[in-house]
Amino acid sequence: PIESEAQRLERAGEHAEAARALTRLAEARDLDASGDAAQLRLRAAEAWLRAGEAERARGILVELDQPFDAPTDQARLDLAWAELSYMLGDLSEARLRLARAASDLPASEATRFSLLDDLVRRAEANPARLALAELEDAIYGDQFSPDLALALLIDHPLAALTELELQQRHRPELAPWLDLVVTARAVLLDPPRLDDALRAWAVRHPSVGYPPEAAAAWLEAWRQTRPIARRIMVALPGNDRLQPASQALRNGLMSAWLALRPSDRPELLFREVEDTPDGIISLWFEARELGVDQLIGPLEREQVDRLTQLPDAGLPILLLNHPSDPMALEAMSGDIQAVGLIPEEEAELAAVQALVLGHERALIIAQSSDWGRRVAQAFERTFRLGGGRIMDRADYSPTQPDQSAMLEVLLNLDHSEQRAADISRLLGQEVEFEPQPRTDVDLIFLASRPADARLLRPQLRFQRVGDLPVFATSQALAGAPTAERDRDLDGMIIPLPPWFIDDSAFGQDRQRTERRFASLQNPLLSILHALGADAFELTRWGQRLQDDPALYLAGRTGRLRLPSGRRVERDLPFVRIDNGQAGPLQ
């Protein structure tokens, strides 16, 4: 009966109870001298290992650590020791025991062996393993402090730290500190979320005696002391048409520069890019001759394209726009990255969000311009890739305020009218009817500028599709939403840069900045100011983002990531317009 119960518990995943049952059975077999007590204890040790109870397993394995008569049993014992050694962080012993077990292991243990071998290989390759060993030495040598855990491990990629935490979570002396480092690393460059995460960590580990405020202070000091390029050249547009944009970028850069301690501020060299095909190339040569550590710019796509025709970046470069050919960045050698305010990115985000919310069938309404076509195509491409269907698409002229004819066709209202006319003709009398829009769609995507969006949204309501979710990009808004101007957009779902969300920290910064610079009432200049500040921050954090695809920088223009190592991706929060204001997406 005990054997059957142990098997049932093992199948049910109740490994600790199975281990206890097997131990009782082994003790009974000791009394009747049946000879299989050692095998039962080995099974009990394996069950304790599956339960994550390393020390209980160790107690049994120490008793059993003598040769078994059967080679397969000995191989299973070596495999159990290998698993225990891995759990205890002794990778060399785990590797030795795996080698011993390999030749005689029964086929039933092949999967277990393969998984453990893979875990040991990954642990051996983990760049944070040596730092963990230093942390262990400090703990066991009474030289430990909570700050030391952060100092030793916070520089390592999140994936490496997460792997360590999973491997060591059964060790009470290490688990809280690895949890702290993983928690901090996940939101390291997002101070508001970091504070919340540290408070949650303190709730999980109330007995360690390390206040979250102390961890936050240490991490803030760490951020302040990270190295930054000491001499930065900024290449801004030089032609008269783009002078307002140039000034907005410059002021944004300077605002981030002034936020640093005076001793940490790099030298900034501002240069205007001549409005010639080789204007940026001349500045690139000048930057190299002056020994500049970083080049920021240019902004204009034509100049970006010219710079990316070089075979080698020659010095670290952060472009303020993306090249026409996305592969141009990949073709260059050297340290070059690109950040930009690309509306197609926002359309792709809108498509993903729509799919996440369960929408599968979309209509697209796009401005009949190159901009509208590019935005619509980006939404369509991403929506289709995610399994969505585009049921129809219509382009409209921005010079025509009344789009009722286009909407009647797109929504099949003309078909409804035709059916009513056919019925009237058959009956020989007038029939009262109310045109009904099509029912085969569950969202509308609007590739529109602000003035168009404020006209189209009410017309959609008039055509009885006001309840359908309407997605758009932030270009449908003229900056931060305002109740007086944007009530007609109510119900629209939009990815919006934090800079334009009034109740965010960056939104409050924008409101203060707009009081200083009247020109920032223009939403394009305002977001360029934000881009300038984010670009400056990227000069400090770009390499870390490049080294760790999971790391992001909480920027004014969005959460900035570098998963490809070259192209900065922006992830934006989504808002719903209610009463003309940006509210959370429920």
Coordinates of C-alpha atoms in Angstrom, one line a residue:
P1 CA 0.0 0.0 0.0
I2 CA 2.8 2.5 0.7
E3 CA 4.4 1.7 -2.6
S4 CA 1.2 2.4 -4.5
E5 CA 0.6 5.6 -2.5
A6 CA 4.2 6.8 -3.2
Q7 CA 3.6 6.2 -7.0
R8 CA 0.3 8.1 -6.8
L9 CA 1.9 11.1 -5.1
E10 CA 4.7 11.2 -7.6
R11 CA 2.3 11.2 -10.5
A12 CA 0.3 14.0 -8.8
G13 CA 3.4 16.1 -8.4
E14 CA 3.3 15.9 -4.6
H15 CA 7.0 15.2 -4.4
A16 CA 7.6 16.0 -0.8
E17 CA 4.8 13.6 0.4
A18 CA 6.1 11.0 -2.1
A19 CA 9.6 11.3 -0.6
R20 CA 8.2 10.8 2.9
A21 CA 6.3 7.7 1.8
L22 CA 9.3 6.2 0.1
T23 CA 11.4 6.8 3.2
R24 CA 8.9 5.0 5.4
L25 CA 8.9 2.2 2.9
A26 CA 12.7 2.0 2.9
E27 CA 12.7 1.8 6.8
A28 CA 10.2 -1.0 6.6
R29 CA 12.3 -2.9 4.1
D30 CA 15.3 -2.4 6.4
L31 CA 13.4 -4.5 9.0
D32 CA 12.5 -7.3 6.7
A33 CA 15.9 -7.3 4.9
S34 CA 14.3 -7.4 1.5
G35 CA 17.4 -5.7 -0.1
D36 CA 15.8 -2.8 -2.0
A37 CA 15.9 -0.2 0.8
A38 CA 18.8 1.6 -0.9
Q39 CA 16.9 2.0 -4.2
L40 CA 13.9 3.3 -2.3
R41 CA 16.0 5.9 -0.5
L42 CA 17.5 6.9 -3.9
R43 CA 13.9 7.4 -5.2
A44 CA 13.1 9.4 -2.0
A45 CA 16.2 11.6 -2.7
E46 CA 15.1 12.2 -6.3
A47 CA 11.6 13.2 -5.0
W48 CA 13.1 15.7 -2.6
L49 CA 15.1 17.1 -5.5
R50 CA 12.0 17.5 -7.5
A51 CA 10.4 19.2 -4.5
G52 CA 13.3 21.7 -4.4
E53 CA 14.4 20.5 -1.0
A54 CA 18.2 20.3 -1.5
E55 CA 19.2 19.7 2.1
R56 CA 16.8 16.9 2.6
A57 CA 18.0 15.3 -0.6
R58 CA 21.6 15.8 0.5
G59 CA 21.0 14.0 3.8
I60 CA 19.9 10.9 2.0
L61 CA 22.5 11.0 -0.8
V62 CA 25.3 11.3 1.8
E63 CA 24.1 8.0 3.4
L64 CA 23.9 6.4 -0.1
D65 CA 27.3 7.6 -1.4
Q66 CA 28.8 4.2 -1.8
P67 CA 28.9 2.1 -5.0
F68 CA 25.7 0.3 -6.1
D69 CA 26.0 -3.2 -7.5
A70 CA 23.9 -2.3 -10.6
P71 CA 25.6 0.2 -12.9
T72 CA 22.2 1.7 -13.7
D73 CA 21.5 2.4 -10.1
Q74 CA 25.0 3.9 -9.7
A75 CA 24.3 6.1 -12.7
R76 CA 21.0 7.3 -11.1
L77 CA 22.9 8.1 -7.9
D78 CA 25.5 10.2 -9.9
L79 CA 22.7 12.0 -11.7
A80 CA 21.0 12.8 -8.3
W81 CA 24.3 14.2 -7.1
A82 CA 24.7 16.2 -10.3
E83 CA 21.3 17.7 -9.7
L84 CA 22.0 18.5 -6.1
S85 CA 25.4 20.1 -7.0
Y86 CA 23.7 22.3 -9.6
M87 CA 21.1 23.4 -7.1
L88 CA 23.9 24.3 -4.6
G89 CA 25.9 26.2 -7.3
D90 CA 28.8 23.7 -7.5
L91 CA 28.9 23.5 -11.3
S92 CA 32.2 21.6 -11.5
E93 CA 30.9 18.8 -9.3
A94 CA 27.7 18.7 -11.3
R95 CA 29.7 18.4 -14.5
L96 CA 31.8 15.6 -13.0
R97 CA 28.8 13.6 -11.8
L98 CA 27.0 14.0 -15.2
A99 CA 30.1 12.6 -17.0
R100 CA 30.0 9.6 -14.6
A101 CA 26.3 9.0 -15.2
A102 CA 26.3 9.3 -18.9
S103 CA 27.3 5.8 -20.0
D104 CA 25.1 3.6 -17.8
L105 CA 22.0 5.7 -17.3
P106 CA 18.7 3.9 -18.0
A107 CA 16.7 5.2 -21.0
S108 CA 13.9 6.4 -18.7
E109 CA 16.3 9.1 -17.3
A110 CA 17.5 10.4 -20.7
T111 CA 15.3 13.4 -20.7
R112 CA 16.2 14.3 -17.1
F113 CA 19.9 14.0 -18.0
S114 CA 19.5 16.1 -21.1
L115 CA 17.6 18.9 -19.3
L116 CA 20.2 19.0 -16.5
D117 CA 23.1 19.0 -18.9
D118 CA 21.6 22.0 -20.7
L119 CA 21.0 23.8 -17.4
V120 CA 24.6 23.3 -16.3
R121 CA 25.9 24.4 -19.7
R122 CA 23.8 27.6 -19.5
A123 CA 24.9 28.3 -15.9
E124 CA 28.6 27.8 -16.9
A125 CA 28.1 30.4 -19.7
N126 CA 26.2 32.9 -17.5
P127 CA 28.3 36.1 -17.2
A128 CA 26.9 36.8 -13.8
R129 CA 28.2 33.5 -12.3
L130 CA 31.5 34.9 -11.1
A131 CA 29.7 37.9 -9.4
L132 CA 27.4 35.4 -7.7
A133 CA 30.5 33.5 -6.4
E134 CA 31.8 36.8 -4.9
L135 CA 28.4 37.4 -3.3
E136 CA 28.5 33.9 -1.7
D137 CA 32.0 34.5 -0.4
A138 CA 30.8 37.8 1.2
I139 CA 27.8 36.1 2.8
Y140 CA 29.7 33.2 4.2
G141 CA 32.7 35.4 5.2
D142 CA 30.5 37.8 7.2
Q143 CA 31.4 40.7 4.8
F144 CA 27.9 41.0 3.2
S145 CA 25.9 44.2 2.9
P146 CA 22.7 44.6 0.8
D147 CA 24.4 47.3 -1.3
L148 CA 27.1 44.7 -2.2
A149 CA 24.5 42.5 -3.9
L150 CA 23.5 45.4 -6.1
A151 CA 27.1 46.5 -6.7
L152 CA 28.1 43.0 -7.8
L153 CA 25.2 42.1 -10.0
I154 CA 23.2 45.1 -11.3
D155 CA 25.4 45.6 -14.4
H156 CA 24.5 42.1 -15.7
P157 CA 21.8 41.5 -18.3
L158 CA 18.3 40.8 -17.0
A159 CA 18.2 37.4 -18.6
A160 CA 21.4 36.3 -16.9
L161 CA 20.1 37.5 -13.5
T162 CA 16.7 35.9 -14.0
E163 CA 18.4 32.6 -14.7
L164 CA 20.5 32.9 -11.6
E165 CA 17.5 33.6 -9.5
L166 CA 15.7 30.6 -10.8
Q167 CA 18.7 28.4 -10.1
Q168 CA 19.2 29.7 -6.5
R169 CA 15.7 30.4 -5.3
H170 CA 15.8 27.4 -2.9
R171 CA 18.7 29.0 -1.0
P172 CA 17.3 31.4 1.7
E173 CA 20.6 33.2 2.1
L174 CA 20.7 34.2 -1.6
A175 CA 17.1 34.3 -2.7
P176 CA 16.1 37.8 -1.4
W177 CA 19.1 39.5 -2.8
L178 CA 18.8 37.9 -6.3
D179 CA 15.1 38.8 -6.2
L180 CA 16.2 42.4 -5.4
V181 CA 18.6 42.6 -8.2
V182 CA 16.2 41.1 -10.8
T183 CA 13.4 43.4 -9.5
A184 CA 15.6 46.5 -9.9
R185 CA 17.2 45.5 -13.2
A186 CA 13.8 45.1 -14.9
V187 CA 12.9 48.7 -14.3
L188 CA 16.3 50.2 -13.7
L189 CA 15.9 53.2 -16.0
D190 CA 12.3 53.9 -15.1
P191 CA 12.5 55.6 -11.6
P192 CA 8.7 55.8 -10.9
R193 CA 8.2 52.1 -11.6
L194 CA 11.4 51.3 -9.8
D195 CA 10.2 52.8 -6.6
D196 CA 7.0 50.8 -6.8
A197 CA 8.9 47.6 -7.6
L198 CA 11.3 48.1 -4.6
R199 CA 8.4 48.6 -2.3
A200 CA 6.8 45.4 -3.6
W201 CA 10.1 43.6 -3.0
A202 CA 10.2 44.8 0.6
V203 CA 6.7 43.3 1.2
R204 CA 7.9 40.0 -0.2
H205 CA 11.0 40.0 2.1
P206 CA 10.0 41.8 5.3
S207 CA 12.6 40.2 7.5
V208 CA 15.8 41.2 5.6
G209 CA 15.9 44.6 7.1
Y210 CA 16.8 46.6 3.9
P211 CA 14.4 49.5 3.4
P212 CA 13.3 50.1 -0.2
E213 CA 14.3 53.7 0.2
A214 CA 17.9 52.7 0.8
A215 CA 17.9 50.5 -2.3
A216 CA 16.4 53.4 -4.4
A217 CA 19.1 55.8 -3.1
W218 CA 21.9 53.4 -3.9
L219 CA 20.5 52.9 -7.5
E220 CA 20.0 56.6 -8.0
A221 CA 23.7 57.2 -7.0
W222 CA 24.7 54.4 -9.4
R223 CA 22.8 56.0 -12.3
Q224 CA 24.4 59.4 -11.6
T225 CA 27.9 58.0 -11.7
R226 CA 27.6 56.0 -15.0
P227 CA 30.1 57.3 -17.5
I228 CA 29.0 59.5 -20.4
A229 CA 30.8 60.7 -23.5
R230 CA 33.0 63.7 -22.6
R231 CA 32.8 65.5 -25.9
I232 CA 29.6 65.4 -28.0
M233 CA 29.0 67.1 -31.3
V234 CA 25.3 67.8 -32.2
A235 CA 24.5 68.2 -35.9
L236 CA 21.3 70.2 -36.3
P237 CA 19.5 71.5 -39.4
G238 CA 21.0 74.7 -40.8
N239 CA 18.4 75.8 -43.3
D240 CA 15.9 78.6 -42.4
R241 CA 12.9 76.3 -42.9
L242 CA 14.0 74.0 -40.1
Q243 CA 15.3 76.6 -37.7
P244 CA 12.4 76.2 -35.2
A245 CA 12.9 72.4 -35.2
S246 CA 16.6 72.9 -34.7
Q247 CA 16.0 75.2 -31.7
A248 CA 13.5 72.8 -30.1
L249 CA 16.0 69.9 -30.4
R250 CA 18.8 72.1 -29.0
N251 CA 16.7 73.2 -26.0
G252 CA 15.7 69.6 -25.3
L253 CA 19.3 68.5 -25.3
M254 CA 20.3 71.3 -23.0
S255 CA 17.5 70.6 -20.5
A256 CA 18.8 67.0 -20.1
W257 CA 22.4 68.3 -20.0
L258 CA 21.5 70.8 -17.2
A259 CA 19.9 68.0 -15.2
L260 CA 23.3 66.5 -14.6
R261 CA 25.6 67.6 -11.9
P262 CA 28.0 70.2 -13.2
S263 CA 31.0 67.9 -12.8
D264 CA 29.3 65.3 -14.9
R265 CA 28.3 67.5 -17.9
P266 CA 30.1 66.7 -21.1
E267 CA 31.3 69.3 -23.6
L268 CA 28.6 70.0 -26.2
L269 CA 29.6 71.2 -29.7
F270 CA 26.6 72.4 -31.7
R271 CA 27.0 72.5 -35.5
E272 CA 24.6 73.4 -38.3
V273 CA 24.4 71.0 -41.2
E274 CA 24.9 72.8 -44.5
D275 CA 22.0 72.3 -46.8
T276 CA 24.1 70.4 -49.4
P277 CA 24.3 66.7 -50.3
D278 CA 27.7 66.4 -48.4
G279 CA 26.9 68.8 -45.5
I280 CA 26.8 66.0 -43.0
I281 CA 29.9 64.3 -44.3
S282 CA 31.9 67.5 -43.7
L283 CA 30.7 67.6 -40.1
W284 CA 31.5 63.9 -39.8
F285 CA 35.1 64.6 -40.8
E286 CA 35.3 67.6 -38.4
A287 CA 34.0 65.4 -35.5
R288 CA 36.8 62.9 -36.2
E289 CA 39.5 65.5 -36.5
L290 CA 38.4 67.1 -33.2
G291 CA 38.4 63.8 -31.4
V292 CA 34.7 63.9 -30.6
D293 CA 33.4 61.0 -28.5
Q294 CA 29.8 61.0 -29.9
L295 CA 27.9 62.5 -32.8
I296 CA 24.2 63.2 -32.4
G297 CA 22.3 63.9 -35.6
P298 CA 21.4 64.7 -38.3
L299 CA 17.6 65.1 -38.3
E300 CA 16.7 65.3 -42.0
R301 CA 16.3 61.9 -43.7
E302 CA 18.3 62.9 -46.8
Q303 CA 21.3 63.7 -44.6
V304 CA 20.7 60.5 -42.6
D305 CA 20.7 58.5 -45.8
R306 CA 24.0 60.2 -46.9
L307 CA 25.7 59.4 -43.6
T308 CA 24.6 55.7 -43.7
Q309 CA 26.2 55.3 -47.1
L310 CA 29.6 55.3 -45.4
P311 CA 30.9 51.9 -44.8
D312 CA 32.0 52.6 -41.2
A313 CA 30.6 54.9 -38.6
G314 CA 34.1 55.9 -37.6
L315 CA 32.9 57.1 -34.2
P316 CA 29.7 56.5 -32.1
I317 CA 26.7 58.1 -33.9
L318 CA 23.1 58.6 -32.7
L319 CA 20.9 59.5 -35.7
L320 CA 17.8 61.6 -35.0
N321 CA 15.8 59.9 -37.8
H322 CA 15.7 56.5 -39.5
P323 CA 17.2 56.0 -42.9
S324 CA 14.9 55.4 -45.9
D325 CA 16.4 51.9 -46.2
P326 CA 16.2 50.1 -42.8
M327 CA 19.0 47.7 -43.9
A328 CA 21.4 50.6 -44.3
L329 CA 22.1 50.7 -40.6
E330 CA 22.8 46.9 -40.5
A331 CA 25.2 47.3 -43.5
M332 CA 27.4 49.8 -41.7
S333 CA 30.1 48.7 -39.3
G334 CA 30.9 50.5 -36.1
D335 CA 28.8 52.0 -33.4
I336 CA 25.7 53.6 -35.0
Q337 CA 22.1 53.8 -33.7
A338 CA 19.0 55.6 -34.8
V339 CA 16.1 57.1 -32.9
G340 CA 13.2 58.9 -34.5
L341 CA 9.5 59.8 -34.3
I342 CA 8.2 57.4 -36.8
P343 CA 4.4 57.3 -37.3
E344 CA 4.6 53.8 -38.8
E345 CA 5.9 52.5 -35.5
E346 CA 2.8 53.8 -33.8
A347 CA 0.5 52.3 -36.4
E348 CA 2.2 48.9 -35.7
L349 CA 1.7 49.4 -32.0
A350 CA -2.0 50.2 -32.6
A351 CA -2.3 47.0 -34.6
V352 CA -0.7 44.9 -31.9
Q353 CA -2.9 46.5 -29.2
A354 CA -6.0 45.9 -31.3
L355 CA -5.1 42.2 -31.6
V356 CA -4.4 41.9 -27.9
L357 CA -7.9 43.3 -27.1
G358 CA -9.3 40.5 -29.3
H359 CA -10.2 42.5 -32.4
E360 CA -9.9 40.5 -35.7
R361 CA -11.6 42.5 -38.5
A362 CA -10.7 46.0 -39.3
L363 CA -11.6 48.9 -41.6
I364 CA -8.9 51.4 -42.5
I365 CA -9.6 55.0 -43.3
A366 CA -6.5 56.8 -44.5
Q367 CA -5.6 60.3 -45.6
S368 CA -4.8 60.3 -49.3
S369 CA -1.2 61.3 -48.9
D370 CA 2.1 59.6 -48.8
W371 CA 2.0 59.9 -45.0
G372 CA -1.5 58.4 -44.8
R373 CA -0.6 55.5 -47.1
R374 CA 2.6 54.7 -45.1
V375 CA 0.7 54.7 -41.8
A376 CA -2.2 52.6 -43.2
Q377 CA 0.2 50.1 -44.7
A378 CA 2.1 49.7 -41.5
F379 CA -1.1 49.0 -39.6
E380 CA -2.4 46.6 -42.2
R381 CA 0.9 44.7 -42.4
T382 CA 1.2 44.1 -38.7
F383 CA -2.5 43.4 -38.2
R384 CA -2.4 40.7 -40.9
L385 CA 0.7 39.2 -39.5
G386 CA -1.1 38.8 -36.1
G387 CA -4.0 36.9 -37.8
G388 CA -6.3 39.9 -38.3
R389 CA -8.3 40.6 -41.5
I390 CA -8.6 43.9 -43.3
M391 CA -12.2 43.9 -44.5
D392 CA -11.9 47.2 -46.5
R393 CA -10.0 50.4 -46.9
A394 CA -10.9 53.9 -48.0
D395 CA -8.7 57.0 -48.7
Y396 CA -10.1 60.5 -48.2
S397 CA -9.0 63.9 -49.3
P398 CA -8.1 66.2 -46.4
T399 CA -9.3 69.2 -48.4
Q400 CA -12.9 67.8 -48.3
P401 CA -14.6 68.2 -44.9
D402 CA -17.7 66.2 -45.7
Q403 CA -16.8 62.5 -46.0
S404 CA -20.3 61.1 -45.9
A405 CA -20.2 59.7 -49.4
M406 CA -17.0 57.8 -48.8
L407 CA -18.3 56.5 -45.5
E408 CA -21.6 55.4 -47.0
V409 CA -19.7 53.2 -49.5
L410 CA -17.1 51.9 -46.9
L411 CA -19.9 51.1 -44.4
N412 CA -22.1 49.5 -47.1
L413 CA -24.8 52.0 -46.3
D414 CA -25.3 52.4 -50.1
H415 CA -26.1 48.6 -50.3
S416 CA -28.7 49.1 -47.5
E417 CA -30.3 51.9 -49.5
Q418 CA -30.3 49.8 -52.6
R419 CA -32.1 46.9 -50.9
A420 CA -34.8 49.3 -49.6
A421 CA -35.2 50.7 -53.1
D422 CA -35.5 47.1 -54.5
I423 CA -38.2 46.3 -51.9
S424 CA -40.1 49.5 -52.7
R425 CA -40.1 48.6 -56.4
L426 CA -41.3 45.1 -55.7
L427 CA -44.1 46.2 -53.4
G428 CA -45.0 49.2 -55.6
Q429 CA -45.0 51.6 -52.6
E430 CA -42.6 53.6 -50.5
V431 CA -41.0 51.6 -47.6
E432 CA -39.8 53.3 -44.4
F433 CA -36.3 52.2 -43.6
E434 CA -33.2 53.2 -41.7
P435 CA -29.9 52.4 -43.4
Q436 CA -27.8 49.9 -41.4
P437 CA -24.0 49.8 -41.5
R438 CA -22.1 46.7 -42.1
T439 CA -21.7 44.3 -39.2
D440 CA -18.6 42.3 -40.3
V441 CA -16.0 44.6 -38.6
D442 CA -15.0 45.1 -35.0
L443 CA -12.7 48.1 -35.2
I444 CA -11.7 51.1 -37.4
F445 CA -8.2 52.4 -37.8
L446 CA -7.8 56.0 -38.7
A447 CA -4.7 57.3 -40.4
S448 CA -5.5 60.9 -39.9
R449 CA -4.1 64.3 -38.9
P450 CA -5.8 66.2 -36.1
A451 CA -8.1 68.4 -38.1
D452 CA -9.3 65.4 -40.2
A453 CA -9.7 63.2 -37.1
R454 CA -11.9 65.8 -35.4
L455 CA -14.2 65.8 -38.5
L456 CA -14.2 62.1 -39.2
R457 CA -15.0 60.9 -35.7
P458 CA -18.4 62.7 -35.4
Q459 CA -19.3 61.6 -39.0
L460 CA -18.7 58.0 -37.9
R461 CA -21.1 58.4 -35.0
F462 CA -23.6 59.9 -37.4
Q463 CA -23.3 56.8 -39.6
R464 CA -24.2 54.6 -36.6
V465 CA -20.8 53.1 -36.0
G466 CA -19.9 55.2 -33.0
D467 CA -19.7 52.2 -30.8
L468 CA -16.9 50.6 -32.8
P469 CA -13.4 51.0 -31.3
V470 CA -11.5 53.6 -33.3
F471 CA -7.7 53.3 -33.2
A472 CA -5.2 56.0 -34.5
T473 CA -1.7 57.2 -34.0
S474 CA -0.7 60.2 -31.8
Q475 CA -0.7 62.3 -35.0
A476 CA -4.5 62.4 -34.7
L477 CA -4.0 64.7 -31.7
A478 CA -2.4 68.1 -31.7
G479 CA -0.1 67.4 -28.8
A480 CA -1.7 66.8 -25.4
P481 CA -5.4 66.3 -25.5
T482 CA -7.5 69.2 -24.2
A483 CA -11.2 69.1 -23.3
E484 CA -12.1 72.2 -25.3
R485 CA -10.6 71.0 -28.6
D486 CA -10.8 67.2 -28.5
R487 CA -14.2 66.1 -27.2
D488 CA -15.1 65.1 -30.8
L489 CA -12.4 62.4 -30.5
D490 CA -14.0 60.7 -27.5
G491 CA -13.7 57.0 -27.5
M492 CA -10.6 56.9 -29.7
I493 CA -7.7 54.7 -28.6
I494 CA -4.3 56.2 -29.2
P495 CA -0.6 55.4 -28.4
L496 CA 0.6 58.6 -26.8
P497 CA 4.1 59.7 -25.8
P498 CA 4.4 60.2 -22.0
W499 CA 5.4 63.8 -22.8
F500 CA 1.8 64.5 -23.9
I501 CA 0.1 62.7 -20.9
D502 CA -0.6 65.5 -18.4
D503 CA -0.7 63.4 -15.3
S504 CA 2.7 61.7 -15.9
A505 CA 6.0 63.1 -14.6
F506 CA 7.1 63.9 -18.1
G507 CA 3.7 65.6 -18.9
Q508 CA 4.2 67.8 -15.9
D509 CA 7.7 68.6 -17.1
R510 CA 6.2 69.5 -20.5
Q511 CA 3.7 71.9 -18.9
R512 CA 6.6 73.7 -17.1
T513 CA 8.7 73.8 -20.2
E514 CA 5.9 75.2 -22.3
R515 CA 5.7 78.1 -19.9
R516 CA 9.3 78.9 -20.6
F517 CA 9.3 78.4 -24.4
A518 CA 6.1 79.7 -26.0
S519 CA 7.1 78.0 -29.3
L520 CA 6.4 74.6 -27.7
Q521 CA 2.7 75.3 -28.0
N522 CA 3.3 73.8 -31.4
P523 CA 3.0 70.1 -30.8
L524 CA 5.7 69.2 -33.4
L525 CA 8.2 71.5 -31.8
S526 CA 7.2 70.2 -28.4
I527 CA 7.8 66.5 -29.3
L528 CA 11.1 67.5 -30.9
H529 CA 12.2 69.1 -27.6
A530 CA 11.4 65.8 -25.9
L531 CA 13.3 63.9 -28.6
G532 CA 16.4 66.1 -28.0
A533 CA 16.3 65.3 -24.3
D534 CA 15.8 61.6 -24.9
A535 CA 18.7 61.6 -27.4
F536 CA 21.0 63.1 -24.8
E537 CA 20.0 60.3 -22.3
L538 CA 20.7 57.7 -25.0
T539 CA 24.3 58.8 -25.2
R540 CA 24.7 57.5 -21.6
W541 CA 22.5 54.4 -21.8
G542 CA 22.7 53.4 -25.5
Q543 CA 25.5 50.9 -25.0
R544 CA 23.7 49.2 -22.0
L545 CA 20.4 49.0 -24.0
Q546 CA 22.4 47.4 -26.8
D547 CA 23.9 44.9 -24.5
D548 CA 20.6 44.0 -22.8
P549 CA 17.5 43.7 -25.1
A550 CA 15.3 43.5 -22.0
L551 CA 16.4 46.8 -20.7
Y552 CA 14.5 50.0 -21.6
L553 CA 14.9 53.7 -20.9
A554 CA 11.8 55.5 -19.7
G555 CA 11.9 58.4 -22.1
R556 CA 9.7 61.4 -22.9
T557 CA 8.9 60.0 -26.3
G558 CA 8.2 56.5 -25.0
R559 CA 10.0 53.5 -23.6
L560 CA 13.1 53.2 -25.6
R561 CA 14.7 49.8 -26.4
L562 CA 17.5 48.6 -28.6
P563 CA 16.6 44.9 -29.4
S564 CA 18.4 44.9 -32.7
G565 CA 21.3 46.9 -31.4
R566 CA 20.9 49.7 -34.0
R567 CA 17.3 50.9 -34.3
V568 CA 15.8 52.4 -31.2
E569 CA 12.2 51.1 -30.8
R570 CA 9.6 53.2 -29.0
D571 CA 6.9 51.5 -26.9
L572 CA 4.1 53.9 -26.0
P573 CA 1.3 53.8 -23.4
F574 CA -2.2 53.6 -24.8
V575 CA -4.9 56.1 -23.8
R576 CA -8.6 56.4 -24.4
I577 CA -9.9 59.9 -25.1
D578 CA -12.8 60.6 -22.7
N579 CA -14.3 64.1 -22.4
G580 CA -11.4 65.4 -24.5
Q581 CA -8.8 64.1 -22.0
A582 CA -6.4 61.2 -22.1
G583 CA -7.6 58.5 -19.7
P584 CA -6.2 55.0 -19.0
L585 CA -7.2 52.2 -21.4
Q586 CA -9.5 49.9 -19.4

